[in-house]
Amino acid sequence: MVTWATIYRDRFDTVNTTIRNDGHRLEMTVRGIVFAGTDFDLLSPAPDQPADGLSSFTMCQGDLCSCTIECTIPLPIALADGTTTPAQLRATIALGDPDPERGGLVSQSVSLALSTAFGDFHSAGDSGWFEDELIELQSKLPDGLSLKACITCAFSDYSPYGHGLFGDLACFRGNKAAYRDVRSKGDLFRIWDTATEFVQETHLCSEHARRRPGTGYRG
């Protein structure tokens, strides 16, 4: 379990809180109400929350929306010599209002800012996915530096059917040899059932290996 310092904002106020993260599930308490889920746009009230306490929140299909969640995530940087240095990733997730006509949200965005010993780097915030925003940050780092997390690991990939905003990255550390041969959608589907687990893009385990261009289905 890790804890991320978090700022929650909506039309009522700004709340300093935390997100508790066990690697698969996020949990955040705001104004006495506990919200939990596997993704930032899938945070729903935990069971047995007081109904009167929910009146100040906007929900879309049972999930929290019409708010901004800003959290700070430790994210180490790998150096060219194999050592690492600490860095801080500030993620700002803006969840728009419910869309009564189409369902879902009117808008949703993710923007990232990375603070390192080598300077500060920002993503454009126009993709709506942690995947693309982290890849953009990686492209802005000086030569020889790499984000050290599951998003840059040689054994992680996304389903060709698509994925959510955060946390849908399949890890193949238990079948590294087969994953190294993946070059297409068909290759990935053939070994899909051998995935060890689904991980968050910002997660890190002891078997991390730096990803090289052209690896796997996602390249």
mmCIF file of C-alpha atoms in Angstrom:
data_model
loop_
_atom_site.group_PDB
_atom_site.id
_atom_site.type_symbol
_atom_site.label_atom_id
_atom_site.label_comp_id
_atom_site.label_asym_id
_atom_site.label_seq_id
_atom_site.Cartn_x
_atom_site.Cartn_y
_atom_site.Cartn_z
ATOM 1 C CA MET A 1 0.000 0.000 0.000
ATOM 2 C CA VAL A 2 1.324 3.427 -0.976
ATOM 3 C CA THR A 3 -0.147 6.835 -0.254
ATOM 4 C CA TRP A 4 -0.188 9.758 -2.669
ATOM 5 C CA ALA A 5 -0.715 13.329 -1.512
ATOM 6 C CA THR A 6 -3.850 14.516 -3.321
ATOM 7 C CA ILE A 7 -5.839 17.687 -3.879
ATOM 8 C CA TYR A 8 -9.516 17.258 -4.755
ATOM 9 C CA ARG A 9 -11.496 20.154 -6.259
ATOM 10 C CA ASP A 10 -15.139 20.564 -7.230
ATOM 11 C CA ARG A 11 -17.705 23.366 -7.318
ATOM 12 C CA PHE A 12 -18.023 23.327 -3.525
ATOM 13 C CA ASP A 13 -14.445 23.486 -2.286
ATOM 14 C CA THR A 14 -10.856 22.269 -2.397
ATOM 15 C CA VAL A 15 -9.889 19.354 -0.149
ATOM 16 C CA ASN A 16 -6.407 18.169 0.786
ATOM 17 C CA THR A 17 -6.583 14.385 1.048
ATOM 18 C CA THR A 18 -4.678 11.259 0.008
ATOM 19 C CA ILE A 19 -5.118 8.397 -2.433
ATOM 20 C CA ARG A 20 -4.315 5.004 -0.945
ATOM 21 C CA ASN A 21 -3.153 2.610 -3.624
ATOM 22 C CA ASP A 22 -2.504 -1.129 -3.253
ATOM 23 C CA GLY A 23 -1.332 -1.458 -6.862
ATOM 24 C CA HIS A 24 -4.775 -2.350 -8.186
ATOM 25 C CA ARG A 25 -7.343 -0.277 -6.297
ATOM 26 C CA LEU A 26 -7.436 3.448 -5.520
ATOM 27 C CA GLU A 27 -9.173 4.767 -2.416
ATOM 28 C CA MET A 28 -9.792 8.426 -1.568
ATOM 29 C CA THR A 29 -11.769 10.072 1.231
ATOM 30 C CA VAL A 30 -13.407 13.433 0.529
ATOM 31 C CA ARG A 31 -15.734 15.233 2.979
ATOM 32 C CA GLY A 32 -16.046 12.032 4.975
ATOM 33 C CA ILE A 33 -17.057 9.862 2.008
ATOM 34 C CA VAL A 34 -14.798 7.027 0.853
ATOM 35 C CA PHE A 35 -14.526 6.546 -2.911
ATOM 36 C CA ALA A 36 -12.766 3.518 -4.374
ATOM 37 C CA GLY A 37 -12.126 1.914 -7.755
ATOM 38 C CA THR A 38 -9.531 0.629 -10.182
ATOM 39 C CA ASP A 39 -9.295 3.843 -12.209
ATOM 40 C CA PHE A 40 -9.601 7.568 -11.614
ATOM 41 C CA ASP A 41 -12.839 7.703 -13.597
ATOM 42 C CA LEU A 42 -14.237 4.624 -11.821
ATOM 43 C CA LEU A 43 -14.245 5.922 -8.245
ATOM 44 C CA SER A 44 -17.568 4.990 -6.662
ATOM 45 C CA PRO A 45 -18.751 5.361 -3.063
ATOM 46 C CA ALA A 46 -17.633 2.474 -0.876
ATOM 47 C CA PRO A 47 -20.436 0.374 0.626
ATOM 48 C CA ASP A 48 -22.415 1.798 3.555
ATOM 49 C CA GLN A 49 -21.517 5.439 2.935
ATOM 50 C CA PRO A 50 -24.123 7.839 4.390
ATOM 51 C CA ALA A 51 -26.610 8.901 1.709
ATOM 52 C CA ASP A 52 -26.830 12.477 2.970
ATOM 53 C CA GLY A 53 -23.062 12.837 2.592
ATOM 54 C CA LEU A 54 -23.254 12.104 -1.133
ATOM 55 C CA SER A 55 -25.456 15.087 -1.940
ATOM 56 C CA SER A 56 -22.492 17.400 -2.512
ATOM 57 C CA PHE A 57 -20.947 15.121 -5.165
ATOM 58 C CA THR A 58 -21.858 14.627 -8.832
ATOM 59 C CA MET A 59 -21.998 11.062 -10.094
ATOM 60 C CA CYS A 60 -22.114 9.545 -13.571
ATOM 61 C CA GLN A 61 -23.349 5.961 -13.742
ATOM 62 C CA GLY A 62 -22.360 5.579 -10.108
ATOM 63 C CA ASP A 63 -18.860 7.044 -10.432
ATOM 64 C CA LEU A 64 -17.461 10.362 -9.201
ATOM 65 C CA CYS A 65 -17.265 13.178 -11.783
ATOM 66 C CA SER A 66 -17.440 16.983 -12.160
ATOM 67 C CA CYS A 67 -14.180 17.358 -10.273
ATOM 68 C CA THR A 68 -10.423 17.587 -10.562
ATOM 69 C CA ILE A 69 -8.051 15.183 -8.811
ATOM 70 C CA GLU A 70 -4.407 16.200 -8.504
ATOM 71 C CA CYS A 71 -2.018 13.676 -6.972
ATOM 72 C CA THR A 72 1.742 13.400 -6.550
ATOM 73 C CA ILE A 73 3.288 10.040 -7.483
ATOM 74 C CA PRO A 74 6.915 9.033 -6.811
ATOM 75 C CA LEU A 75 8.410 7.969 -10.148
ATOM 76 C CA PRO A 76 12.137 7.153 -10.321
ATOM 77 C CA ILE A 77 14.289 7.990 -13.325
ATOM 78 C CA ALA A 78 16.782 5.447 -14.668
ATOM 79 C CA LEU A 79 20.150 6.900 -15.656
ATOM 80 C CA ALA A 80 22.393 5.695 -18.458
ATOM 81 C CA ASP A 81 24.784 4.049 -15.979
ATOM 82 C CA GLY A 82 22.008 1.867 -14.558
ATOM 83 C CA THR A 83 21.460 3.828 -11.357
ATOM 84 C CA THR A 84 18.235 5.634 -10.505
ATOM 85 C CA THR A 85 17.337 9.034 -9.145
ATOM 86 C CA PRO A 86 14.047 10.058 -7.532
ATOM 87 C CA ALA A 87 11.479 12.214 -9.310
ATOM 88 C CA GLN A 88 7.922 13.335 -8.643
ATOM 89 C CA LEU A 89 5.036 13.002 -11.080
ATOM 90 C CA ARG A 90 2.117 15.368 -10.576
ATOM 91 C CA ALA A 91 -0.977 14.003 -12.286
ATOM 92 C CA THR A 92 -4.025 16.207 -12.824
ATOM 93 C CA ILE A 93 -7.175 14.346 -13.833
ATOM 94 C CA ALA A 94 -10.162 16.512 -14.802
ATOM 95 C CA LEU A 95 -13.460 14.626 -14.866
ATOM 96 C CA GLY A 96 -16.202 16.613 -16.591
ATOM 97 C CA ASP A 97 -19.951 16.677 -16.107
ATOM 98 C CA PRO A 98 -22.257 13.806 -17.099
ATOM 99 C CA ASP A 99 -23.390 13.854 -20.726
ATOM 100 C CA PRO A 100 -27.173 13.285 -20.631
ATOM 101 C CA GLU A 101 -27.420 12.598 -24.366
ATOM 102 C CA ARG A 102 -24.522 10.235 -25.066
ATOM 103 C CA GLY A 103 -23.808 8.901 -21.595
ATOM 104 C CA GLY A 104 -20.356 9.066 -20.064
ATOM 105 C CA LEU A 105 -18.724 12.429 -19.455
ATOM 106 C CA VAL A 106 -18.777 15.625 -21.484
ATOM 107 C CA SER A 107 -14.999 15.833 -21.100
ATOM 108 C CA GLN A 108 -12.086 14.066 -19.465
ATOM 109 C CA SER A 109 -8.408 14.930 -19.449
ATOM 110 C CA VAL A 110 -5.075 13.896 -17.951
ATOM 111 C CA SER A 111 -2.065 16.186 -17.746
ATOM 112 C CA LEU A 112 1.265 15.274 -16.206
ATOM 113 C CA ALA A 113 4.189 17.253 -14.836
ATOM 114 C CA LEU A 114 7.451 15.545 -13.933
ATOM 115 C CA SER A 115 9.876 17.217 -11.520
ATOM 116 C CA THR A 116 13.432 15.853 -11.739
ATOM 117 C CA ALA A 117 16.990 16.821 -10.889
ATOM 118 C CA PHE A 118 17.399 17.546 -14.623
ATOM 119 C CA GLY A 119 14.498 19.958 -14.894
ATOM 120 C CA ASP A 120 10.715 19.942 -15.063
ATOM 121 C CA PHE A 121 8.810 18.351 -17.939
ATOM 122 C CA HIS A 122 5.142 18.648 -18.893
ATOM 123 C CA SER A 123 2.775 16.698 -21.110
ATOM 124 C CA ALA A 124 0.273 18.433 -23.381
ATOM 125 C CA GLY A 125 -2.739 16.918 -21.631
ATOM 126 C CA ASP A 126 -4.719 16.337 -24.819
ATOM 127 C CA SER A 127 -4.787 12.514 -25.082
ATOM 128 C CA GLY A 128 -7.004 11.507 -22.168
ATOM 129 C CA TRP A 129 -4.725 8.575 -21.245
ATOM 130 C CA PHE A 130 -1.880 8.037 -18.808
ATOM 131 C CA GLU A 131 -0.232 5.932 -21.531
ATOM 132 C CA ASP A 132 0.174 8.723 -24.084
ATOM 133 C CA GLU A 133 0.970 11.433 -21.551
ATOM 134 C CA LEU A 134 3.744 9.327 -19.962
ATOM 135 C CA ILE A 135 5.167 8.429 -23.372
ATOM 136 C CA GLU A 136 5.224 12.137 -24.215
ATOM 137 C CA LEU A 137 7.111 12.877 -20.983
ATOM 138 C CA GLN A 138 9.594 10.120 -21.818
ATOM 139 C CA SER A 139 10.224 11.708 -25.218
ATOM 140 C CA LYS A 140 11.122 14.993 -23.531
ATOM 141 C CA LEU A 141 13.728 13.580 -21.146
ATOM 142 C CA PRO A 142 17.404 14.131 -21.955
ATOM 143 C CA ASP A 143 19.177 11.315 -23.795
ATOM 144 C CA GLY A 144 20.040 8.367 -21.574
ATOM 145 C CA LEU A 145 17.255 8.985 -19.065
ATOM 146 C CA SER A 146 14.149 6.820 -18.778
ATOM 147 C CA LEU A 147 11.065 6.672 -16.611
ATOM 148 C CA LYS A 148 11.460 3.585 -14.449
ATOM 149 C CA ALA A 149 7.939 2.192 -14.221
ATOM 150 C CA CYS A 150 5.706 -0.391 -15.854
ATOM 151 C CA ILE A 151 4.914 1.948 -18.759
ATOM 152 C CA THR A 152 8.551 1.673 -19.902
ATOM 153 C CA CYS A 153 9.019 -2.012 -19.086
ATOM 154 C CA ALA A 154 10.008 -4.531 -21.746
ATOM 155 C CA PHE A 155 7.317 -6.972 -20.593
ATOM 156 C CA SER A 156 4.143 -4.867 -20.538
ATOM 157 C CA ASP A 157 1.464 -4.292 -23.165
ATOM 158 C CA TYR A 158 -2.123 -3.164 -23.712
ATOM 159 C CA SER A 159 -5.012 -5.156 -25.110
ATOM 160 C CA PRO A 160 -5.664 -4.420 -28.806
ATOM 161 C CA TYR A 161 -9.325 -4.022 -27.801
ATOM 162 C CA GLY A 162 -8.445 -0.862 -25.872
ATOM 163 C CA HIS A 163 -7.898 0.155 -22.266
ATOM 164 C CA GLY A 164 -8.984 2.579 -19.592
ATOM 165 C CA LEU A 165 -7.507 5.876 -18.466
ATOM 166 C CA PHE A 166 -5.175 4.187 -15.964
ATOM 167 C CA GLY A 167 -4.219 0.742 -14.720
ATOM 168 C CA ASP A 168 -4.983 -1.601 -17.646
ATOM 169 C CA LEU A 169 -1.400 -2.544 -18.515
ATOM 170 C CA ALA A 170 -0.852 -6.313 -18.853
ATOM 171 C CA CYS A 171 2.391 -7.638 -17.357
ATOM 172 C CA PHE A 172 4.101 -10.652 -18.978
ATOM 173 C CA ARG A 173 6.982 -11.021 -16.533
ATOM 174 C CA GLY A 174 5.925 -14.646 -16.003
ATOM 175 C CA ASN A 175 6.306 -15.419 -19.722
ATOM 176 C CA LYS A 176 9.160 -13.190 -20.842
ATOM 177 C CA ALA A 177 10.466 -15.486 -23.579
ATOM 178 C CA ALA A 178 7.135 -15.651 -25.405
ATOM 179 C CA TYR A 179 6.490 -11.925 -25.025
ATOM 180 C CA ARG A 180 9.859 -11.086 -26.560
ATOM 181 C CA ASP A 181 8.596 -12.689 -29.804
ATOM 182 C CA VAL A 182 5.431 -10.558 -29.975
ATOM 183 C CA ARG A 183 5.354 -8.276 -33.008
ATOM 184 C CA SER A 184 1.657 -8.103 -33.939
ATOM 185 C CA LYS A 185 -1.894 -8.173 -32.604
ATOM 186 C CA GLY A 186 -2.132 -11.872 -33.414
ATOM 187 C CA ASP A 187 1.108 -12.621 -31.578
ATOM 188 C CA LEU A 188 -0.200 -10.846 -28.494
ATOM 189 C CA PHE A 189 -3.563 -12.609 -28.558
ATOM 190 C CA ARG A 190 -1.812 -15.977 -28.706
ATOM 191 C CA ILE A 191 -0.115 -15.373 -25.344
ATOM 192 C CA TRP A 192 -2.690 -13.050 -23.777
ATOM 193 C CA ASP A 193 -3.880 -15.654 -21.275
ATOM 194 C CA THR A 194 -0.333 -16.003 -19.927
ATOM 195 C CA ALA A 195 -0.247 -12.448 -18.542
ATOM 196 C CA THR A 196 0.850 -12.429 -14.914
ATOM 197 C CA GLU A 197 -1.477 -9.597 -13.884
ATOM 198 C CA PHE A 198 -2.698 -6.134 -14.819
ATOM 199 C CA VAL A 199 -0.601 -3.293 -13.439
ATOM 200 C CA GLN A 200 -0.685 0.466 -13.196
ATOM 201 C CA GLU A 201 1.513 2.445 -15.558
ATOM 202 C CA THR A 202 3.349 4.050 -12.626
ATOM 203 C CA HIS A 203 3.951 0.753 -10.794
ATOM 204 C CA LEU A 204 7.451 -0.728 -10.514
ATOM 205 C CA CYS A 205 8.645 -4.216 -9.616
ATOM 206 C CA SER A 206 12.096 -5.766 -9.223
ATOM 207 C CA GLU A 207 11.934 -7.404 -12.684
ATOM 208 C CA HIS A 208 11.651 -4.143 -14.619
ATOM 209 C CA ALA A 209 13.729 -4.038 -17.797
ATOM 210 C CA ARG A 210 14.011 -0.989 -20.032
ATOM 211 C CA ARG A 211 11.772 -1.195 -23.086
ATOM 212 C CA ARG A 212 13.327 -0.806 -26.530
ATOM 213 C CA PRO A 213 11.573 0.653 -29.602
ATOM 214 C CA GLY A 214 9.632 -1.946 -31.555
ATOM 215 C CA THR A 215 8.984 -4.195 -28.547
ATOM 216 C CA GLY A 216 5.688 -6.082 -28.389
ATOM 217 C CA TYR A 217 2.370 -5.059 -29.904
ATOM 218 C CA ARG A 218 2.443 -1.451 -28.681
ATOM 219 C CA GLY A 219 5.973 -0.898 -29.920
#
